[in-house]
Amino acid sequence: GQNIDQPTEMTATEGAIVQINCTYQTSGFNGLFWYQQHAGEAPTFLSYNVLDGLEEKGRFSSFLSRSKGYSYLLLKELQMKDSASYLCAVKDSNYQLIWGAGTKLIIKP
Amino acid sequence: DADVTQTPRNRITKTGKRIMLECSQTKGHDRMYWYRQDPGLGLRLIYYSFDVKDINKGEISDGYSVSRQAQAKFSLSLESAIPNQTALYFCATSDFAGEAGELFFGEGSRLTVL
């Protein structure tokens, strides 16, 4: 079966750096997405990786290793507004998105 | 105004009632999707549509039906609601499924079936 694994919850301190991991086992691979979802709100797109390596976008970076079935989202200079759930999703060989359950990130002052 | 609008935002209903959730978009996207979100689970695809004449079942289509009335409108129906359909429902759109195809989500419709 297809599976996306990410930690259920993480806690970090304002101003620090946090890395949220995602491992996947899917039938084929056509890209990996990270979305941010604040409580009670819609998910919003953060990043897309289809090739191995690091994609940087401001305070957020996303890394992909296709051979390891692994990605991480790196958040730097954490702010209170970064408290949210972070969803990892992989597009399989049929271009269907398989979603992880999300990682709830709690930022403490 | 939101680019992807869902109505109603909240609905409480009783078992056996028919419910329709509506979605409209101003993004001009051809592809539209309905997902449900439950605590501790990833988003699950119910139905999707790549254009007005195209309807496809997703992972969990049983108990649901959809209608694509126009490029901009995609509605989800529960013919006879049951309590395990209590969930947060999201409509989403995308421009294409190839290289990226990021999803743009509506604000969600919270449905409670008693």
PDB file of N, CA, C and O in Angstrom, chain A residues 33-94:
ATOM      1  N   PHE A  33       4.904  17.592  -2.141  1.00  0.00           N
ATOM      2  CA  PHE A  33       4.412  18.901  -1.753  1.00  0.00           C
ATOM      3  C   PHE A  33       4.417  19.045  -0.235  1.00  0.00           C
ATOM      4  O   PHE A  33       4.192  18.077   0.494  1.00  0.00           O
ATOM      5  N   TRP A  34       4.620  20.269   0.197  1.00  0.00           N
ATOM      6  CA  TRP A  34       4.370  20.647   1.589  1.00  0.00           C
ATOM      7  C   TRP A  34       3.312  21.751   1.603  1.00  0.00           C
ATOM      8  O   TRP A  34       3.398  22.712   0.823  1.00  0.00           O
ATOM      9  N   TYR A  35       2.340  21.564   2.503  1.00  0.00           N
ATOM     10  CA  TYR A  35       1.300  22.562   2.709  1.00  0.00           C
ATOM     11  C   TYR A  35       1.280  22.944   4.191  1.00  0.00           C
ATOM     12  O   TYR A  35       1.586  22.128   5.057  1.00  0.00           O
ATOM     13  N   GLN A  36       0.876  24.176   4.441  1.00  0.00           N
ATOM     14  CA  GLN A  36       0.686  24.663   5.812  1.00  0.00           C
ATOM     15  C   GLN A  36      -0.805  24.807   6.061  1.00  0.00           C
ATOM     16  O   GLN A  36      -1.538  25.299   5.192  1.00  0.00           O
ATOM     17  N   GLN A  37      -1.247  24.381   7.227  1.00  0.00           N
ATOM     18  CA  GLN A  37      -2.664  24.516   7.562  1.00  0.00           C
ATOM     19  C   GLN A  37      -2.811  25.025   8.990  1.00  0.00           C
ATOM     20  O   GLN A  37      -2.528  24.307   9.957  1.00  0.00           O
ATOM     21  N   HIS A  38      -3.272  26.269   9.130  1.00  0.00           N
ATOM     22  CA  HIS A  38      -3.598  26.788  10.452  1.00  0.00           C
ATOM     23  C   HIS A  38      -4.913  26.184  10.910  1.00  0.00           C
ATOM     24  O   HIS A  38      -5.767  25.824  10.089  1.00  0.00           O
ATOM     25  N   ALA A  39      -5.059  26.066  12.222  1.00  0.00           N
ATOM     26  CA  ALA A  39      -6.227  25.412  12.809  1.00  0.00           C
ATOM     27  C   ALA A  39      -7.522  26.011  12.266  1.00  0.00           C
ATOM     28  O   ALA A  39      -7.715  27.237  12.302  1.00  0.00           O
ATOM     29  N   GLY A  40      -8.392  25.159  11.758  1.00  0.00           N
ATOM     30  CA  GLY A  40      -9.686  25.594  11.263  1.00  0.00           C
ATOM     31  C   GLY A  40      -9.658  26.289   9.911  1.00  0.00           C
ATOM     32  O   GLY A  40     -10.683  26.816   9.473  1.00  0.00           O
ATOM     33  N   GLU A  41      -8.490  26.296   9.273  1.00  0.00           N
ATOM     34  CA  GLU A  41      -8.372  26.977   7.988  1.00  0.00           C
ATOM     35  C   GLU A  41      -8.005  25.999   6.875  1.00  0.00           C
ATOM     36  O   GLU A  41      -7.773  24.824   7.099  1.00  0.00           O
ATOM     37  N   ALA A  42      -7.952  26.512   5.667  1.00  0.00           N
ATOM     38  CA  ALA A  42      -7.602  25.697   4.510  1.00  0.00           C
ATOM     39  C   ALA A  42      -6.096  25.501   4.426  1.00  0.00           C
ATOM     40  O   ALA A  42      -5.317  26.375   4.828  1.00  0.00           O
ATOM     41  N   PRO A  43      -5.653  24.371   3.887  1.00  0.00           N
ATOM     42  CA  PRO A  43      -4.217  24.206   3.601  1.00  0.00           C
ATOM     43  C   PRO A  43      -3.781  25.211   2.539  1.00  0.00           C
ATOM     44  O   PRO A  43      -4.533  25.519   1.615  1.00  0.00           O
ATOM     45  N   THR A  44      -2.554  25.688   2.681  1.00  0.00           N
ATOM     46  CA  THR A  44      -1.984  26.564   1.663  1.00  0.00           C
ATOM     47  C   THR A  44      -0.632  26.010   1.238  1.00  0.00           C
ATOM     48  O   THR A  44       0.135  25.501   2.052  1.00  0.00           O
ATOM     49  N   PHE A  45      -0.337  26.136  -0.027  1.00  0.00           N
ATOM     50  CA  PHE A  45       0.868  25.565  -0.636  1.00  0.00           C
ATOM     51  C   PHE A  45       2.116  26.247  -0.109  1.00  0.00           C
ATOM     52  O   PHE A  45       2.194  27.467  -0.013  1.00  0.00           O
ATOM     53  N   LEU A  46       3.122  25.426   0.252  1.00  0.00           N
ATOM     54  CA  LEU A  46       4.414  25.958   0.682  1.00  0.00           C
ATOM     55  C   LEU A  46       5.505  25.663  -0.329  1.00  0.00           C
ATOM     56  O   LEU A  46       6.274  26.559  -0.696  1.00  0.00           O
ATOM     57  N   SER A  47       5.627  24.371  -0.744  1.00  0.00           N
ATOM     58  CA  SER A  47       6.760  24.030  -1.589  1.00  0.00           C
ATOM     59  C   SER A  47       6.483  22.777  -2.391  1.00  0.00           C
ATOM     60  O   SER A  47       5.573  22.001  -2.073  1.00  0.00           O
ATOM     61  N   TYR A  48       7.296  22.607  -3.430  1.00  0.00           N
ATOM     62  CA  TYR A  48       7.204  21.466  -4.333  1.00  0.00           C
ATOM     63  C   TYR A  48       8.612  21.019  -4.680  1.00  0.00           C
ATOM     64  O   TYR A  48       9.450  21.831  -5.054  1.00  0.00           O
ATOM     65  N   ASN A  49       8.863  19.712  -4.522  1.00  0.00           N
ATOM     66  CA  ASN A  49      10.148  19.138  -4.919  1.00  0.00           C
ATOM     67  C   ASN A  49       9.898  17.969  -5.851  1.00  0.00           C
ATOM     68  O   ASN A  49       9.068  17.103  -5.534  1.00  0.00           O
ATOM     69  N   VAL A  50      10.618  17.938  -6.957  1.00  0.00           N
ATOM     70  CA  VAL A  50      10.522  16.779  -7.841  1.00  0.00           C
ATOM     71  C   VAL A  50      11.910  16.188  -8.097  1.00  0.00           C
ATOM     72  O   VAL A  50      12.036  15.010  -8.416  1.00  0.00           O
ATOM     73  N   LEU A  51      12.943  17.010  -7.935  1.00  0.00           N
ATOM     74  CA  LEU A  51      14.320  16.545  -8.063  1.00  0.00           C
ATOM     75  C   LEU A  51      14.982  16.537  -6.692  1.00  0.00           C
ATOM     76  O   LEU A  51      14.592  17.293  -5.796  1.00  0.00           O
ATOM     77  N   ASP A  52      16.003  15.707  -6.543  1.00  0.00           N
ATOM     78  CA  ASP A  52      16.738  15.642  -5.281  1.00  0.00           C
ATOM     79  C   ASP A  52      17.390  16.974  -4.971  1.00  0.00           C
ATOM     80  O   ASP A  52      17.860  17.675  -5.868  1.00  0.00           O
ATOM     81  N   GLY A  53      17.412  17.281  -3.693  1.00  0.00           N
ATOM     82  CA  GLY A  53      18.117  18.487  -3.275  1.00  0.00           C
ATOM     83  C   GLY A  53      17.244  19.400  -2.461  1.00  0.00           C
ATOM     84  O   GLY A  53      16.147  19.041  -2.038  1.00  0.00           O
ATOM     85  N   LEU A  54      17.771  20.587  -2.245  1.00  0.00           N
ATOM     86  CA  LEU A  54      17.150  21.565  -1.364  1.00  0.00           C
ATOM     87  C   LEU A  54      16.547  22.704  -2.168  1.00  0.00           C
ATOM     88  O   LEU A  54      17.185  23.266  -3.046  1.00  0.00           O
ATOM     89  N   GLU A  55      15.315  23.038  -1.842  1.00  0.00           N
ATOM     90  CA  GLU A  55      14.643  24.202  -2.420  1.00  0.00           C
ATOM     91  C   GLU A  55      14.432  25.206  -1.300  1.00  0.00           C
ATOM     92  O   GLU A  55      13.817  24.888  -0.290  1.00  0.00           O
ATOM     93  N   GLU A  56      14.954  26.412  -1.480  1.00  0.00           N
ATOM     94  CA  GLU A  56      14.840  27.427  -0.431  1.00  0.00           C
ATOM     95  C   GLU A  56      13.868  28.515  -0.853  1.00  0.00           C
ATOM     96  O   GLU A  56      13.899  28.989  -1.994  1.00  0.00           O
ATOM     97  N   LYS A  57      13.038  28.894   0.112  1.00  0.00           N
ATOM     98  CA  LYS A  57      12.048  29.933  -0.152  1.00  0.00           C
ATOM     99  C   LYS A  57      11.899  30.751   1.125  1.00  0.00           C
ATOM    100  O   LYS A  57      11.080  30.458   1.974  1.00  0.00           O
ATOM    101  N   GLY A  58      12.719  31.779   1.243  1.00  0.00           N
ATOM    102  CA  GLY A  58      12.660  32.620   2.435  1.00  0.00           C
ATOM    103  C   GLY A  58      13.081  31.845   3.679  1.00  0.00           C
ATOM    104  O   GLY A  58      14.113  31.185   3.697  1.00  0.00           O
ATOM    105  N   ARG A  59      12.238  31.872   4.702  1.00  0.00           N
ATOM    106  CA  ARG A  59      12.562  31.177   5.943  1.00  0.00           C
ATOM    107  C   ARG A  59      12.327  29.672   5.850  1.00  0.00           C
ATOM    108  O   ARG A  59      12.726  28.913   6.720  1.00  0.00           O
ATOM    109  N   PHE A  60      11.644  29.250   4.770  1.00  0.00           N
ATOM    110  CA  PHE A  60      11.302  27.842   4.618  1.00  0.00           C
ATOM    111  C   PHE A  60      12.167  27.202   3.535  1.00  0.00           C
ATOM    112  O   PHE A  60      12.407  27.795   2.482  1.00  0.00           O
ATOM    113  N   SER A  61      12.605  25.972   3.794  1.00  0.00           N
ATOM    114  CA  SER A  61      13.340  25.185   2.803  1.00  0.00           C
ATOM    115  C   SER A  61      12.768  23.779   2.808  1.00  0.00           C
ATOM    116  O   SER A  61      12.320  23.288   3.853  1.00  0.00           O
ATOM    117  N   SER A  62      12.807  23.135   1.659  1.00  0.00           N
ATOM    118  CA  SER A  62      12.352  21.750   1.593  1.00  0.00           C
ATOM    119  C   SER A  62      13.401  20.927   0.863  1.00  0.00           C
ATOM    120  O   SER A  62      13.950  21.357  -0.145  1.00  0.00           O
ATOM    121  N   PHE A  63      13.652  19.731   1.402  1.00  0.00           N
ATOM    122  CA  PHE A  63      14.674  18.836   0.875  1.00  0.00           C
ATOM    123  C   PHE A  63      14.030  17.545   0.419  1.00  0.00           C
ATOM    124  O   PHE A  63      13.068  17.067   1.020  1.00  0.00           O
ATOM    125  N   LEU A  64      14.572  16.962  -0.631  1.00  0.00           N
ATOM    126  CA  LEU A  64      14.066  15.686  -1.140  1.00  0.00           C
ATOM    127  C   LEU A  64      15.225  14.738  -1.460  1.00  0.00           C
ATOM    128  O   LEU A  64      16.206  15.145  -2.083  1.00  0.00           O
ATOM    129  N   SER A  65      15.054  13.464  -1.038  1.00  0.00           N
ATOM    130  CA  SER A  65      15.905  12.373  -1.487  1.00  0.00           C
ATOM    131  C   SER A  65      14.992  11.273  -2.010  1.00  0.00           C
ATOM    132  O   SER A  65      14.326  10.568  -1.235  1.00  0.00           O
ATOM    133  N   ARG A  66      14.932  11.151  -3.307  1.00  0.00           N
ATOM    134  CA  ARG A  66      14.030  10.157  -3.903  1.00  0.00           C
ATOM    135  C   ARG A  66      14.501   8.736  -3.615  1.00  0.00           C
ATOM    136  O   ARG A  66      13.692   7.837  -3.401  1.00  0.00           O
ATOM    137  N   SER A  67      15.796   8.519  -3.592  1.00  0.00           N
ATOM    138  CA  SER A  67      16.313   7.168  -3.346  1.00  0.00           C
ATOM    139  C   SER A  67      15.972   6.684  -1.938  1.00  0.00           C
ATOM    140  O   SER A  67      15.783   5.487  -1.711  1.00  0.00           O
ATOM    141  N   LYS A  68      15.860   7.616  -0.998  1.00  0.00           N
ATOM    142  CA  LYS A  68      15.533   7.264   0.384  1.00  0.00           C
ATOM    143  C   LYS A  68      14.055   7.420   0.689  1.00  0.00           C
ATOM    144  O   LYS A  68      13.611   7.077   1.795  1.00  0.00           O
ATOM    145  N   GLY A  69      13.269   7.923  -0.237  1.00  0.00           N
ATOM    146  CA  GLY A  69      11.850   8.148   0.038  1.00  0.00           C
ATOM    147  C   GLY A  69      11.671   9.093   1.206  1.00  0.00           C
ATOM    148  O   GLY A  69      10.852   8.852   2.104  1.00  0.00           O
ATOM    149  N   TYR A  70      12.393  10.211   1.171  1.00  0.00           N
ATOM    150  CA  TYR A  70      12.494  11.073   2.345  1.00  0.00           C
ATOM    151  C   TYR A  70      12.497  12.537   1.937  1.00  0.00           C
ATOM    152  O   TYR A  70      13.116  12.935   0.946  1.00  0.00           O
ATOM    153  N   SER A  71      11.806  13.326   2.735  1.00  0.00           N
ATOM    154  CA  SER A  71      11.822  14.768   2.575  1.00  0.00           C
ATOM    155  C   SER A  71      11.802  15.409   3.950  1.00  0.00           C
ATOM    156  O   SER A  71      11.388  14.797   4.937  1.00  0.00           O
ATOM    157  N   TYR A  72      12.269  16.626   4.016  1.00  0.00           N
ATOM    158  CA  TYR A  72      12.053  17.408   5.228  1.00  0.00           C
ATOM    159  C   TYR A  72      11.733  18.841   4.876  1.00  0.00           C
ATOM    160  O   TYR A  72      12.130  19.337   3.825  1.00  0.00           O
ATOM    161  N   LEU A  73      11.006  19.475   5.780  1.00  0.00           N
ATOM    162  CA  LEU A  73      10.704  20.902   5.700  1.00  0.00           C
ATOM    163  C   LEU A  73      11.463  21.571   6.835  1.00  0.00           C
ATOM    164  O   LEU A  73      11.342  21.167   7.989  1.00  0.00           O
ATOM    165  N   LEU A  74      12.264  22.556   6.490  1.00  0.00           N
ATOM    166  CA  LEU A  74      13.077  23.262   7.480  1.00  0.00           C
ATOM    167  C   LEU A  74      12.522  24.671   7.649  1.00  0.00           C
ATOM    168  O   LEU A  74      12.381  25.400   6.665  1.00  0.00           O
ATOM    169  N   LEU A  75      12.192  25.020   8.870  1.00  0.00           N
ATOM    170  CA  LEU A  75      11.685  26.350   9.153  1.00  0.00           C
ATOM    171  C   LEU A  75      12.698  27.070  10.043  1.00  0.00           C
ATOM    172  O   LEU A  75      13.034  26.606  11.128  1.00  0.00           O
ATOM    173  N   LYS A  76      13.152  28.217   9.578  1.00  0.00           N
ATOM    174  CA  LYS A  76      14.148  28.994  10.322  1.00  0.00           C
ATOM    175  C   LYS A  76      13.492  30.207  10.968  1.00  0.00           C
ATOM    176  O   LYS A  76      12.413  30.639  10.564  1.00  0.00           O
ATOM    177  N   GLU A  77      14.188  30.743  11.963  1.00  0.00           N
ATOM    178  CA  GLU A  77      13.735  31.974  12.640  1.00  0.00           C
ATOM    179  C   GLU A  77      12.243  31.893  12.960  1.00  0.00           C
ATOM    180  O   GLU A  77      11.449  32.746  12.553  1.00  0.00           O
ATOM    181  N   LEU A  78      11.894  30.852  13.685  1.00  0.00           N
ATOM    182  CA  LEU A  78      10.491  30.574  13.937  1.00  0.00           C
ATOM    183  C   LEU A  78       9.755  31.755  14.559  1.00  0.00           C
ATOM    184  O   LEU A  78      10.263  32.437  15.448  1.00  0.00           O
ATOM    185  N   GLN A  79       8.539  31.948  14.078  1.00  0.00           N
ATOM    186  CA  GLN A  79       7.654  32.981  14.603  1.00  0.00           C
ATOM    187  C   GLN A  79       6.394  32.317  15.147  1.00  0.00           C
ATOM    188  O   GLN A  79       6.052  31.200  14.744  1.00  0.00           O
ATOM    189  N   MET A  80       5.715  33.013  16.034  1.00  0.00           N
ATOM    190  CA  MET A  80       4.509  32.432  16.637  1.00  0.00           C
ATOM    191  C   MET A  80       3.494  32.057  15.558  1.00  0.00           C
ATOM    192  O   MET A  80       2.775  31.057  15.686  1.00  0.00           O
ATOM    193  N   LYS A  81       3.450  32.831  14.485  1.00  0.00           N
ATOM    194  CA  LYS A  81       2.468  32.565  13.429  1.00  0.00           C
ATOM    195  C   LYS A  81       2.774  31.281  12.656  1.00  0.00           C
ATOM    196  O   LYS A  81       1.960  30.818  11.852  1.00  0.00           O
ATOM    197  N   ASP A  82       3.954  30.681  12.891  1.00  0.00           N
ATOM    198  CA  ASP A  82       4.285  29.411  12.252  1.00  0.00           C
ATOM    199  C   ASP A  82       3.613  28.229  12.944  1.00  0.00           C
ATOM    200  O   ASP A  82       3.696  27.093  12.463  1.00  0.00           O
ATOM    201  N   SER A  83       2.986  28.484  14.074  1.00  0.00           N
ATOM    202  CA  SER A  83       2.217  27.426  14.744  1.00  0.00           C
ATOM    203  C   SER A  83       1.085  26.999  13.814  1.00  0.00           C
ATOM    204  O   SER A  83       0.179  27.783  13.497  1.00  0.00           O
ATOM    205  N   ALA A  84       1.150  25.752  13.367  1.00  0.00           N
ATOM    206  CA  ALA A  84       0.207  25.247  12.367  1.00  0.00           C
ATOM    207  C   ALA A  84       0.497  23.768  12.172  1.00  0.00           C
ATOM    208  O   ALA A  84       1.446  23.220  12.746  1.00  0.00           O
ATOM    209  N   SER A  85      -0.313  23.136  11.360  1.00  0.00           N
ATOM    210  CA  SER A  85      -0.004  21.774  10.911  1.00  0.00           C
ATOM    211  C   SER A  85       0.659  21.854   9.552  1.00  0.00           C
ATOM    212  O   SER A  85       0.317  22.703   8.718  1.00  0.00           O
ATOM    213  N   TYR A  86       1.618  20.947   9.338  1.00  0.00           N
ATOM    214  CA  TYR A  86       2.356  20.912   8.081  1.00  0.00           C
ATOM    215  C   TYR A  86       2.100  19.555   7.428  1.00  0.00           C
ATOM    216  O   TYR A  86       2.350  18.503   8.026  1.00  0.00           O
ATOM    217  N   LEU A  87       1.552  19.615   6.225  1.00  0.00           N
ATOM    218  CA  LEU A  87       1.096  18.421   5.523  1.00  0.00           C
ATOM    219  C   LEU A  87       2.058  18.080   4.404  1.00  0.00           C
ATOM    220  O   LEU A  87       2.388  18.938   3.576  1.00  0.00           O
ATOM    221  N   CYS A  88       2.472  16.824   4.375  1.00  0.00           N
ATOM    222  CA  CYS A  88       3.328  16.302   3.310  1.00  0.00           C
ATOM    223  C   CYS A  88       2.441  15.488   2.369  1.00  0.00           C
ATOM    224  O   CYS A  88       1.559  14.734   2.826  1.00  0.00           O
ATOM    225  N   ALA A  89       2.627  15.662   1.071  1.00  0.00           N
ATOM    226  CA  ALA A  89       1.821  14.929   0.090  1.00  0.00           C
ATOM    227  C   ALA A  89       2.696  14.543  -1.089  1.00  0.00           C
ATOM    228  O   ALA A  89       3.523  15.337  -1.542  1.00  0.00           O
ATOM    229  N   VAL A  90       2.500  13.333  -1.594  1.00  0.00           N
ATOM    230  CA  VAL A  90       3.274  12.829  -2.721  1.00  0.00           C
ATOM    231  C   VAL A  90       2.349  12.511  -3.889  1.00  0.00           C
ATOM    232  O   VAL A  90       1.264  11.934  -3.690  1.00  0.00           O
ATOM    233  N   LYS A  91       2.780  12.897  -5.079  1.00  0.00           N
ATOM    234  CA  LYS A  91       2.029  12.560  -6.276  1.00  0.00           C
ATOM    235  C   LYS A  91       2.553  11.234  -6.792  1.00  0.00           C
ATOM    236  O   LYS A  91       3.747  11.099  -7.079  1.00  0.00           O
ATOM    237  N   ASP A  92       1.637  10.236  -6.950  1.00  0.00           N
ATOM    238  CA  ASP A  92       2.088   8.905  -7.333  1.00  0.00           C
ATOM    239  C   ASP A  92       2.159   8.773  -8.860  1.00  0.00           C
ATOM    240  O   ASP A  92       2.039   9.759  -9.591  1.00  0.00           O
ATOM    241  N   SER A  93       2.323   7.544  -9.326  1.00  0.00           N
ATOM    242  CA  SER A  93       2.513   7.321 -10.762  1.00  0.00           C
ATOM    243  C   SER A  93       1.280   7.707 -11.580  1.00  0.00           C
ATOM    244  O   SER A  93       1.387   7.978 -12.774  1.00  0.00           O
ATOM    245  N   ASN A  94       0.116   7.735 -10.946  1.00  0.00           N
ATOM    246  CA  ASN A  94      -1.120   8.160 -11.613  1.00  0.00           C
ATOM    247  C   ASN A  94      -1.420   9.641 -11.390  1.00  0.00           C
ATOM    248  O   ASN A  94      -2.529  10.103 -11.675  1.00  0.00           O
TER     249      ASN A  94
END
